[in-house]
Coordinates of C-alpha atoms in Angstrom, one line a residue:
X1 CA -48.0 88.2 -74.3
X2 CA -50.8 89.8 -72.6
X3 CA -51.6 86.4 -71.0
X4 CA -48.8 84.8 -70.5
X5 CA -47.3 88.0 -68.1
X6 CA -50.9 87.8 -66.1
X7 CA -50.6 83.8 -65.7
X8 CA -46.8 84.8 -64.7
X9 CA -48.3 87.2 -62.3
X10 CA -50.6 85.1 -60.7
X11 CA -48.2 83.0 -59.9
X12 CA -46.4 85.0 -58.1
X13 CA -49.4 86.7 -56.2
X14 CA -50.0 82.7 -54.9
X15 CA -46.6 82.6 -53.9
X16 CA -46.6 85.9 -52.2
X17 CA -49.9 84.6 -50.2
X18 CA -47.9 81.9 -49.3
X19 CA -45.2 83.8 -47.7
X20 CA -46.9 86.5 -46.3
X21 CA -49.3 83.3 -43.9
X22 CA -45.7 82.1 -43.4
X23 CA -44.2 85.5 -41.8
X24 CA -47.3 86.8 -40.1
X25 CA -48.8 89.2 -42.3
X26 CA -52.0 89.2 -42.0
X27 CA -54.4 90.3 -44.9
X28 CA -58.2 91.0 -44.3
X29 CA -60.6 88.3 -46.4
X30 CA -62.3 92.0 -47.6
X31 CA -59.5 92.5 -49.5
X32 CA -58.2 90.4 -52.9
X33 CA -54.5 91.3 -54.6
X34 CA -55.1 90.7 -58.6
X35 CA -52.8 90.9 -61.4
X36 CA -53.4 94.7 -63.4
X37 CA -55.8 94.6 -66.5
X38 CA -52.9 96.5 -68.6
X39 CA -50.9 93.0 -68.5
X40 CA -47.7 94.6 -67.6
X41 CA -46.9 92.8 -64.9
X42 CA -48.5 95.1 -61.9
X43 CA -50.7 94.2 -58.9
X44 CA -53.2 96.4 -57.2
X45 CA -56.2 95.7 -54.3
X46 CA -59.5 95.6 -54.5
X47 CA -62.4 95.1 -52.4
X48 CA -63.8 92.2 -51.7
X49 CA -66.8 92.9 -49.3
X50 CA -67.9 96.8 -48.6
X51 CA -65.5 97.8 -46.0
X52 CA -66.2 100.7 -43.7
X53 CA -63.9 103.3 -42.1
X54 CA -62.1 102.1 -38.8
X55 CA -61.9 98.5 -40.2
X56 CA -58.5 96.4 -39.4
X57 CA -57.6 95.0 -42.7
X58 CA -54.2 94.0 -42.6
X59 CA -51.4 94.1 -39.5
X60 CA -47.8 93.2 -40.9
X61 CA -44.6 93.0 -38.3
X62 CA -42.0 94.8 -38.3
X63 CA -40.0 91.8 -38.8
X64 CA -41.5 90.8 -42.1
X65 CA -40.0 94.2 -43.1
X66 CA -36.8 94.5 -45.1
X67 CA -34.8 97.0 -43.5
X68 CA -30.8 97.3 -43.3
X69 CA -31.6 96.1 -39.3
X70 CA -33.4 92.4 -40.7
X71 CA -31.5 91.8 -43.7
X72 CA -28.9 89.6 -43.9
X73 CA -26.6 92.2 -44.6
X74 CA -26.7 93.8 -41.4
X75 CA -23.4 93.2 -40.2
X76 CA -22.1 94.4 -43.1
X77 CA -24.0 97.4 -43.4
X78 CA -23.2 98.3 -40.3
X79 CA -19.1 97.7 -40.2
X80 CA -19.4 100.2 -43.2
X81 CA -21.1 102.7 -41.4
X82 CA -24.0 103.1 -43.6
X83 CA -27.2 104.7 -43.1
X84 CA -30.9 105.8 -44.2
X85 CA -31.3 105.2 -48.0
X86 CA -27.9 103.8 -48.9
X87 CA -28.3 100.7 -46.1
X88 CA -31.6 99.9 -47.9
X89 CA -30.2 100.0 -50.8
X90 CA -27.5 97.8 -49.6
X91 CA -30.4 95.7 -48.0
X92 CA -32.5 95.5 -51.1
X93 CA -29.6 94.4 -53.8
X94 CA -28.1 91.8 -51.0
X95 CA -31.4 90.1 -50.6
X96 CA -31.9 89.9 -54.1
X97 CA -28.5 88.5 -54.8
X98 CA -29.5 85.4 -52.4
X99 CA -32.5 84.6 -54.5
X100 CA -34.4 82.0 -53.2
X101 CA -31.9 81.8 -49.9
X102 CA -33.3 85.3 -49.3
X103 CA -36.4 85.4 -46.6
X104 CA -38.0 88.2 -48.8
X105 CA -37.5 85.7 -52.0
X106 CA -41.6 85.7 -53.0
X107 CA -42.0 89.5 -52.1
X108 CA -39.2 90.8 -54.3
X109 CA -40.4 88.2 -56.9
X110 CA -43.5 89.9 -56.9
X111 CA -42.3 93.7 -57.4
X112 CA -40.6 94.9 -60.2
X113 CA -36.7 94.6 -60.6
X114 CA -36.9 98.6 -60.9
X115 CA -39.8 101.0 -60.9
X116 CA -40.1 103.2 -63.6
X117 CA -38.8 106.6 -63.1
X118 CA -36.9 108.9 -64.8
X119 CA -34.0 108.2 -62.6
X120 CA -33.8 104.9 -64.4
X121 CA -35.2 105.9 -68.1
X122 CA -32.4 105.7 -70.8
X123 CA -30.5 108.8 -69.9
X124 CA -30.7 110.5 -73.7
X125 CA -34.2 110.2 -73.4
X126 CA -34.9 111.6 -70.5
X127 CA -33.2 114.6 -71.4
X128 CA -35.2 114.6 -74.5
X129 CA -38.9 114.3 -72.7
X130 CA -38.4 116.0 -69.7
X131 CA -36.7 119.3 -71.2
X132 CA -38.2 121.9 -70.2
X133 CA -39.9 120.7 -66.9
X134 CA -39.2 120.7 -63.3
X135 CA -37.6 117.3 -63.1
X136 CA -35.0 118.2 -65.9
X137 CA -32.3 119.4 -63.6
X138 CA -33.6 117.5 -60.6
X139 CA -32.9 113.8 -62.8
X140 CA -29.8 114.9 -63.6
X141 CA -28.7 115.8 -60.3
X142 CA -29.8 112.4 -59.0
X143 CA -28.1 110.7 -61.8
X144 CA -25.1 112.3 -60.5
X145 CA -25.0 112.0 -57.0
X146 CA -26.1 108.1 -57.3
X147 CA -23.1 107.7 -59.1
X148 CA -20.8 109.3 -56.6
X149 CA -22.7 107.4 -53.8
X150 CA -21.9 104.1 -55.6
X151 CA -18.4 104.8 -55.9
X152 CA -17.6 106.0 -52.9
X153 CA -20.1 103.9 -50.8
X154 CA -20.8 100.5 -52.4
X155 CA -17.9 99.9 -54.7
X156 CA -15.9 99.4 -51.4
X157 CA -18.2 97.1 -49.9
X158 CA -17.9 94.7 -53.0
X159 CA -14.0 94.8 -53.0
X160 CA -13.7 94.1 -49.3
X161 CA -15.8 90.6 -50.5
X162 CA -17.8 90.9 -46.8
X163 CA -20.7 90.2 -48.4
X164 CA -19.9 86.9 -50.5
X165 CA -22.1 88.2 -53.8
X166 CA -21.1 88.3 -57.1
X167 CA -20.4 91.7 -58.1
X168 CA -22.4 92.1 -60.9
X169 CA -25.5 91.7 -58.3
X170 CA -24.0 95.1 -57.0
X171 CA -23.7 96.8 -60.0
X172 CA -24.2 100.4 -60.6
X173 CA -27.3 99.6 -63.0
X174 CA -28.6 97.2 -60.0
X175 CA -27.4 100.2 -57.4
X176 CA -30.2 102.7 -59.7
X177 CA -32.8 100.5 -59.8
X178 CA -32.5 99.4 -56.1
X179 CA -32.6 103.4 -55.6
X180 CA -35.6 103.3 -57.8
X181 CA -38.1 100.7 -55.8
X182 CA -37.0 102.7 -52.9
X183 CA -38.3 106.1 -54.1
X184 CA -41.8 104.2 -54.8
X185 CA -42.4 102.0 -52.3
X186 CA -40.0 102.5 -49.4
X187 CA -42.0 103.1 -45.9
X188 CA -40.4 105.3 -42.3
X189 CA -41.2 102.4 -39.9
X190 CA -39.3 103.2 -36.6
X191 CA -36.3 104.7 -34.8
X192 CA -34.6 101.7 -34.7
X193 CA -35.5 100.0 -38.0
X194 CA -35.4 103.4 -40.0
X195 CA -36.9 103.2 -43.4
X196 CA -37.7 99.7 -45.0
X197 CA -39.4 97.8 -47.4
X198 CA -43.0 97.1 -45.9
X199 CA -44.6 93.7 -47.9
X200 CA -48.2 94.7 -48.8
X201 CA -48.2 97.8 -47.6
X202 CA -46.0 99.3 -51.3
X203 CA -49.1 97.2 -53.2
X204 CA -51.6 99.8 -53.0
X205 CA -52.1 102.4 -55.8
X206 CA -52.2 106.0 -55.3
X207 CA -55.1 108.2 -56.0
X208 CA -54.8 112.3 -54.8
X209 CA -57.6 113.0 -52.9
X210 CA -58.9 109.1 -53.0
X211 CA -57.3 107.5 -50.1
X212 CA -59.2 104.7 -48.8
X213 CA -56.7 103.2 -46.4
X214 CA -53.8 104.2 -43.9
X215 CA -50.8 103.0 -42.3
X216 CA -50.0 103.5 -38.6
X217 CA -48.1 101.8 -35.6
X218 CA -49.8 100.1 -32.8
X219 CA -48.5 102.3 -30.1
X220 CA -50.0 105.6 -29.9
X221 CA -48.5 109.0 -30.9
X222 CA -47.3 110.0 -27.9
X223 CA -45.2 106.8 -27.3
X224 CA -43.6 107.7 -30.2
X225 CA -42.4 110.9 -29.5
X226 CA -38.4 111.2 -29.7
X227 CA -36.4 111.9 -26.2
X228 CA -33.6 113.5 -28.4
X229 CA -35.5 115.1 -30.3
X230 CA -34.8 113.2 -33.5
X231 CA -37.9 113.7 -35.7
X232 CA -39.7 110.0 -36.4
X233 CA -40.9 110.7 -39.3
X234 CA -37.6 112.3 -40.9
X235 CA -38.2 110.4 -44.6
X236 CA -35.2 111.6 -46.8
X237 CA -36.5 112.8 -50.6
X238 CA -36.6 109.1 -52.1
X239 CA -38.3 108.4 -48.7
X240 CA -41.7 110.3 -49.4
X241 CA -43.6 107.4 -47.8
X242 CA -44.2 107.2 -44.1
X243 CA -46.3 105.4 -41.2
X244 CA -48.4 107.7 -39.5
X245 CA -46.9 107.6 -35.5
X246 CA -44.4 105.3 -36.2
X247 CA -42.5 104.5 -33.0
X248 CA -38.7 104.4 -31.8
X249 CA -38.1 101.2 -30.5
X250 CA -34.3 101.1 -29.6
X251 CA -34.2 97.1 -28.3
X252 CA -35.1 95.9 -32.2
X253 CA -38.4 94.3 -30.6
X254 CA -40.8 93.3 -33.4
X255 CA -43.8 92.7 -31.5
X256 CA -45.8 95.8 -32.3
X257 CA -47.2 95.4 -35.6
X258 CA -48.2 97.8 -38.6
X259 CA -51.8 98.2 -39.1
X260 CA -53.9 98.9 -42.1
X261 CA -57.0 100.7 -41.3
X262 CA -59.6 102.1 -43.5
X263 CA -60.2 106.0 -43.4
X264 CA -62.7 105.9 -46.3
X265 CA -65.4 103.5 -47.2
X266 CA -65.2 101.8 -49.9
X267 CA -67.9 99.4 -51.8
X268 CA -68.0 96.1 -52.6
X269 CA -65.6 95.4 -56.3
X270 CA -63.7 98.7 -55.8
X271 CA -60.0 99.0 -56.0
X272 CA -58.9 100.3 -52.6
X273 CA -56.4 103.1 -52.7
X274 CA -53.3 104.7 -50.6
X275 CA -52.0 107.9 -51.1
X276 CA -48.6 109.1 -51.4
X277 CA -49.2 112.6 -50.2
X278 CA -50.5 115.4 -51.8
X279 CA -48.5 116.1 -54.8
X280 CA -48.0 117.8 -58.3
X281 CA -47.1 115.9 -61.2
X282 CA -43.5 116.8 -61.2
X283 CA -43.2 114.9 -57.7
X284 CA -45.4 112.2 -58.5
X285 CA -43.4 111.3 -61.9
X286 CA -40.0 111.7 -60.1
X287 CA -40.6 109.8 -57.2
X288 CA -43.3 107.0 -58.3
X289 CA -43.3 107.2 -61.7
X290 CA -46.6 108.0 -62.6
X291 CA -48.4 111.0 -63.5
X292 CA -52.3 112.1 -62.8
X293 CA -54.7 113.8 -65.6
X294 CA -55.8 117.1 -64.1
X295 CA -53.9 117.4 -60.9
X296 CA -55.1 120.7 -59.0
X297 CA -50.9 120.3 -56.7
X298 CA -49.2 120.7 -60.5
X299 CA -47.2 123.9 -59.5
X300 CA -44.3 125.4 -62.0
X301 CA -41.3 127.2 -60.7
X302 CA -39.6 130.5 -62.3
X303 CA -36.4 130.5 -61.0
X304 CA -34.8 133.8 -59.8
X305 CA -31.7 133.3 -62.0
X306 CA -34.2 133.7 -64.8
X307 CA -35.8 136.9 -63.4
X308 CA -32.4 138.5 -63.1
X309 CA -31.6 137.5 -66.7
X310 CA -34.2 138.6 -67.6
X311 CA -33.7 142.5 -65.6
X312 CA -30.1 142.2 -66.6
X313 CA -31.1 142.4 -70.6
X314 CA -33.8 144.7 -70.0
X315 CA -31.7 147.3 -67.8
X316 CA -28.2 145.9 -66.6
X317 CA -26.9 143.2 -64.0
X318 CA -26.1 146.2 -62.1
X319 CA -29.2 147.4 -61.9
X320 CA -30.2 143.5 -61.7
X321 CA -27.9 143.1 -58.9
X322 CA -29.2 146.7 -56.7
X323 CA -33.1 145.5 -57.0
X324 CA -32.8 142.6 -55.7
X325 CA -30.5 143.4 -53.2
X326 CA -32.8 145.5 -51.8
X327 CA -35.5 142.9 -52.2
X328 CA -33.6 140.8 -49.7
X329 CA -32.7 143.5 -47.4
X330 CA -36.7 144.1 -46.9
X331 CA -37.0 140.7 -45.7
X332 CA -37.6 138.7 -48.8
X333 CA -36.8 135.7 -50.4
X334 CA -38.2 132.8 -52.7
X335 CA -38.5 129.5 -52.2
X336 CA -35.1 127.4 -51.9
X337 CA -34.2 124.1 -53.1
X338 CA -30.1 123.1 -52.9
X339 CA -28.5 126.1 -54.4
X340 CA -31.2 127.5 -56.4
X341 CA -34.0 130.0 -55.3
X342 CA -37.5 130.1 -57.4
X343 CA -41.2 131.2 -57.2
X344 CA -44.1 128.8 -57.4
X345 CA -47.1 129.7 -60.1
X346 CA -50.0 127.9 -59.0
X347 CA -52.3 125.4 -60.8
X348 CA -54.9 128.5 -61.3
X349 CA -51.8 130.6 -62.8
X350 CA -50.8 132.7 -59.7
X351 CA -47.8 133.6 -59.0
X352 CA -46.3 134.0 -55.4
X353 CA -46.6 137.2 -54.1
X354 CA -42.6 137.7 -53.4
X355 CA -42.4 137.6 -57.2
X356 CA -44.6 139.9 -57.5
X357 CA -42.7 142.5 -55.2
X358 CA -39.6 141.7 -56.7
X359 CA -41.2 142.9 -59.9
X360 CA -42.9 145.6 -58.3
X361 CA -40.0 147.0 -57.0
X362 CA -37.6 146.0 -60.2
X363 CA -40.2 148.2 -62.2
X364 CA -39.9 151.4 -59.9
X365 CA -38.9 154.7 -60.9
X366 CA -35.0 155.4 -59.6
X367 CA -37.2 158.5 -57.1
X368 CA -39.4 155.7 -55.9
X369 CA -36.5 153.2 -55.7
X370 CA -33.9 155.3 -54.0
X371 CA -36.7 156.5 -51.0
X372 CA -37.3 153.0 -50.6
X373 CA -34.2 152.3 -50.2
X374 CA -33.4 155.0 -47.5
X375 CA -36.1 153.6 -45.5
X376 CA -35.4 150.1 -45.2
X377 CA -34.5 149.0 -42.4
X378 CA -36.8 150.8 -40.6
X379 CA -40.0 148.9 -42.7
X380 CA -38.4 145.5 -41.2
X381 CA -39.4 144.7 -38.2
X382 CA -38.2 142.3 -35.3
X383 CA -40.6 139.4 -35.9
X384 CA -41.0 137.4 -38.9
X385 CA -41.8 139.4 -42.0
X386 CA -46.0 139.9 -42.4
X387 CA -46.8 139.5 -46.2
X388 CA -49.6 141.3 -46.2
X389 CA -48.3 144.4 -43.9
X390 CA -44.8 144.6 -45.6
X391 CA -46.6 144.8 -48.5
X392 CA -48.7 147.7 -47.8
X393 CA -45.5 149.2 -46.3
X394 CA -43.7 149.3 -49.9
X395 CA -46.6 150.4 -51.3
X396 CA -47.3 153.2 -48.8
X397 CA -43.6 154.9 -49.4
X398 CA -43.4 154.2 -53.1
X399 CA -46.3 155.0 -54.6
X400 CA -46.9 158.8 -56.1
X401 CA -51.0 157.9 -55.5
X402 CA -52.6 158.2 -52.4
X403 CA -54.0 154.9 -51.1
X404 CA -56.9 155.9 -48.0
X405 CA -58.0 152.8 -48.3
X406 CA -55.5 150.6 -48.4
X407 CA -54.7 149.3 -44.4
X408 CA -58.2 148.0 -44.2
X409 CA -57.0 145.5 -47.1
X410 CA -56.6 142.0 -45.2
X411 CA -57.1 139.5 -48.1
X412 CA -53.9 138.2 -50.0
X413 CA -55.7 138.6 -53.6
X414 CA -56.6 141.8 -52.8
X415 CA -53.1 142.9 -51.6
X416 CA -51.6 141.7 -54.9
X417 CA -53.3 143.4 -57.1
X418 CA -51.5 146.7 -55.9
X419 CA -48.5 145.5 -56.8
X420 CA -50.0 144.8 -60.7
X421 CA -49.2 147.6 -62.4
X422 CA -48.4 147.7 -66.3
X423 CA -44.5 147.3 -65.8
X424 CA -45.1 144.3 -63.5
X425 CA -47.4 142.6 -66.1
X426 CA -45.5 142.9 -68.7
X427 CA -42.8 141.4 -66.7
X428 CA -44.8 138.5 -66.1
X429 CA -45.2 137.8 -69.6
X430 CA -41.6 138.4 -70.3
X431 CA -40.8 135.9 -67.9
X432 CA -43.3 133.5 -69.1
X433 CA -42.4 134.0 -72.4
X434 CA -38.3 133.0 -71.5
X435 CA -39.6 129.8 -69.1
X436 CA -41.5 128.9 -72.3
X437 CA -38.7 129.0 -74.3
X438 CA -37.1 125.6 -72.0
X439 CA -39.4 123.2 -73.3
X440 CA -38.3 123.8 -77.2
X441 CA -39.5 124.7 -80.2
X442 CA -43.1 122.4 -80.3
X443 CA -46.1 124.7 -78.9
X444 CA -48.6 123.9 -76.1
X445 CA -51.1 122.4 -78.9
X446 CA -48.3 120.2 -80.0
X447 CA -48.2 118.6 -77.2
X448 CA -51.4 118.5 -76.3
X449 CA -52.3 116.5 -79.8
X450 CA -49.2 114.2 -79.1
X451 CA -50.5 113.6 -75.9
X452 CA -54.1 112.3 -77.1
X453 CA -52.9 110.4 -79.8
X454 CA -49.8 108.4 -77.2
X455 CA -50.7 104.7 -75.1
X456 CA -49.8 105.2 -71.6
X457 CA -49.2 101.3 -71.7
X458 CA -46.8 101.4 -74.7
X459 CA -45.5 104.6 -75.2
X460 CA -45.1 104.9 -70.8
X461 CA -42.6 107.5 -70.7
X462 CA -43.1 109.6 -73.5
X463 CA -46.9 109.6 -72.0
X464 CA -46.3 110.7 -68.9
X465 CA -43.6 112.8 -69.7
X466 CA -45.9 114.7 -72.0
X467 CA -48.8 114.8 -69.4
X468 CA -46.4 116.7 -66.9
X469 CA -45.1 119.5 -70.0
X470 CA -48.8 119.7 -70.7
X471 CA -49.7 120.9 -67.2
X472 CA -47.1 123.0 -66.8
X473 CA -47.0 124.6 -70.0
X474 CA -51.1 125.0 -69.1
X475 CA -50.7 126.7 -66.1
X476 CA -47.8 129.6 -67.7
X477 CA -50.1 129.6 -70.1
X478 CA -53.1 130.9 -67.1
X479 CA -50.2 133.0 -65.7
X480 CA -49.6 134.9 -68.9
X481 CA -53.6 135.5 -69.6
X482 CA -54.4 136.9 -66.4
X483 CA -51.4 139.0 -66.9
X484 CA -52.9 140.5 -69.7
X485 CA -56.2 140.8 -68.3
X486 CA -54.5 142.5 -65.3
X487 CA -53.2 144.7 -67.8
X488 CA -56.0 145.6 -69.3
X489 CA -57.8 146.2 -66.0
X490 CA -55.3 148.8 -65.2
X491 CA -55.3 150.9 -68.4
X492 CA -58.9 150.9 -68.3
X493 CA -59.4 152.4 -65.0
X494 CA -56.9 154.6 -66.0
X495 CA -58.9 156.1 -68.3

């Protein structure tokens, strides 16, 4: 099988070399595209010749791009009024329809039918794998809104029959894995063209921190810069990807060409990497469907619904609701993302500070509370709220000790650990102990053993599904030990 898929591959690749002399793209003799050694059907780069930062190794024109402006669906797209990821989409499925009509034919040959994401993983089992983790919600939400997008968006389209496809090739399984290649390989190319396929460009691996080449226009950053203020570079979430001073050009003209250019050097028989960004695991999975061993971005969120459950059972939701009311009217607040607010715990295990004052001031006595409360509004000031000096503020006014020493503290570790006292640690643990409780019943070894003994070729999902839990669980895990040690710390110098 093994074989026959790299044979099937190469084939492909010579047909893709093919098309990409006939359209202009032009690839760099350093560089060789070869079929992947884990016979699935991929493609990556590899060098060649040693090649050395500032070398030109590929240029591709904006008109060899698929975008909803080239495809053949244009007219279409734009009688319907469609825009940013639902035009490519539209783009994308209508090209693929026309087969070998289709100018992109050899290029969408080449690329899978549908990356593999959780978006598009059998929707039982991603519930199953991803319980527990950051993407649980965030999958399910997508799964949702794709639908409502194709219904309200697409479905139309097909019954007006504008397009002449069959309507199968516009399907909602073909909308999802459309939506699919576009979280992974899509590319911001311009004002006018918007986001597009980019042939070549999407071949490239990612490596964190291993980025050997770079994408950018030919024009330089200050031609690019909006008039209207539009941001250039405004890639939607399944957008991620984006050409480094890409530049509005409002006639359509497809003169100025994309250029590859190395950043890092890279030797002679080395694959040569992109990179997506810096990203956790979570990210990574969701949008490219892959996951890295050991990845320092890997953060985990505690949301704040789960803080106030967990204040609500330890005092009441009234008390729940009056401590975090104040919390916000001192200037504070989490991180947002739609309609949910949460606090980032670091790879190392630490946790945002604002979670840490929320606790701090969750845990107060109702003398300390209520003088904090009497004198807040005067602790915020006009401009934006200072971590460090807010901080020393609460502490100041709600503390029975005496701190001398305390406004010469400038350092962000140094400032948290006043807020560490025994009631705020063993919050932390609490907490951890609840966002633990998500993934199920199997423990952080469990996984961890599964995890060694599973094939990232032939057990894909469940493997990089278990890599993320793994790094999450990992870092809850750090949170909850330095908790105790914090602890620990406290009672001791207590003594």
């Amino acid at each position: 099988m093994e074989a026959s898929a790299s044979t099937s591959t190469a084939r492909r690749l010579r047909a893709f070399r093919r098309w990409m002399r006939d359209h202009g793209v032009v690839c760099s003799n350093a560089l060789r595209l070869d079929a992947a050694e884990d016979g699935g059907g991929g493609v990556y780069v590899r060098a060649l010749a040693a090649l050395r930062e500032g070398d030109l190794v590929a240029t591709i024109p904006r008109g060899a791009c698929l975008t909803p402006r080239t495809s053949g669906a244009a007219e279409a797209i734009e009688a319907a009024e469609l825009g940013g990821p639902l035009a490519l989409a539209v783009a994308v499925m209508y090209e693929r329809a026309r087969g070998a009509e289709s100018p992109w034919d050899a290029y969408l040959r080449l690329i899978p039918e549908r990356e593999p994401v959780p978006l598009v993983w059998p929707a039982d089992e991603a519930e199953r794998l991803l319980a527990g983790t950051e993407l649980d919600k965030i999958v399910k939400q997508d799964r949702q809104f794709i639908c409502e997008d194709w219904k309200e968006c697409i479905e139309p389209i097909i019954l007006s029959g504008e397009l002449e496809v069959d309507p199968d090739d516009f399907s909602l399984e073909n909308y999802f894995s459309a939506k699919s290649l576009l979280s992974s390989r899509s590319f911001r190319i311009d004002s006018y063209h918007g986001s597009g396929m980019v042939p070549l460009a999407d071949l490239f691996n990612h490596k964190t921190g291993g980025e050997h080449v770079h994408f950018t226009s030919v024009l330089e950053a200050s031609d690019s810069d909006s008039e209207d203020g539009e941001d250039p570079n405004n890639a939607s979430a399944d957008e991620q990807s984006t050409i480094e001073n890409s530049a509005d050009i409002p006639s359509g003209d497809d003169d100025e060409d994309l250029e590859m250019i190395v950043v890092r050097d890279v030797n002679e028989g080395e694959e040569v990497f992109n990179t997506y960004g810096t990203m956790g695991n979570a990210a990574l999975l969701h949008r490219y469907g892959f996951t890295e061993m050991d990845n320092s971005y890997d953060i985990v969120n505690i949301d704040l619904a789960l803080v106030t459950k967990w204040c609500s059972s330890k005092y009441s939701r009234r008390y729940a609701r009056a401590r975090v009311s104040l919390w916000h009217n001192l200037g504070y607040s989490g991180c947002t993302s739609q309609d949910a607010d949460y606090f980032e715990i670091s790879y190392d295990g630490e946790p945002q500070l604002e979670l840490l004052i929320l606790l701090y001031i969750i845990s107060l006595k109702s003398d300390a509370y209520d003088k904090l409360a009497s004198v807040a509004h005067d602790l915020i000031g006009d401009d934006e709220v200072d971590s460090i000096s807010s901080v020393l503020k609460v502490v100041r006014v709600t503390s029975s000790n005496q701190h001398p020493d305390i406004s010469g503290l400038e350092k962000l570790p140094d400032v948290k650990k006043l807020l560490l006292n025994e009631s705020v640690c063993s919050a932390l643990v609490s907490l951890v102990d609840m966002r633990e409780s998500l993934y199920g019943s199997n423990t952080l070894e469990d996984d961890r053993q599964k995890l060694q003994a599973c094939s990232s070729v032939n057990e894909r999902n469940l493997y990089h599904s278990l890599v993320l839990r793994v790094s999450e669980r990992t870092i809850l895990h750090k949170l909850k030990k330095h908790a105790s040690s914090w602890s620990k710390t406290k009672k001791r110098k207590q003594l």
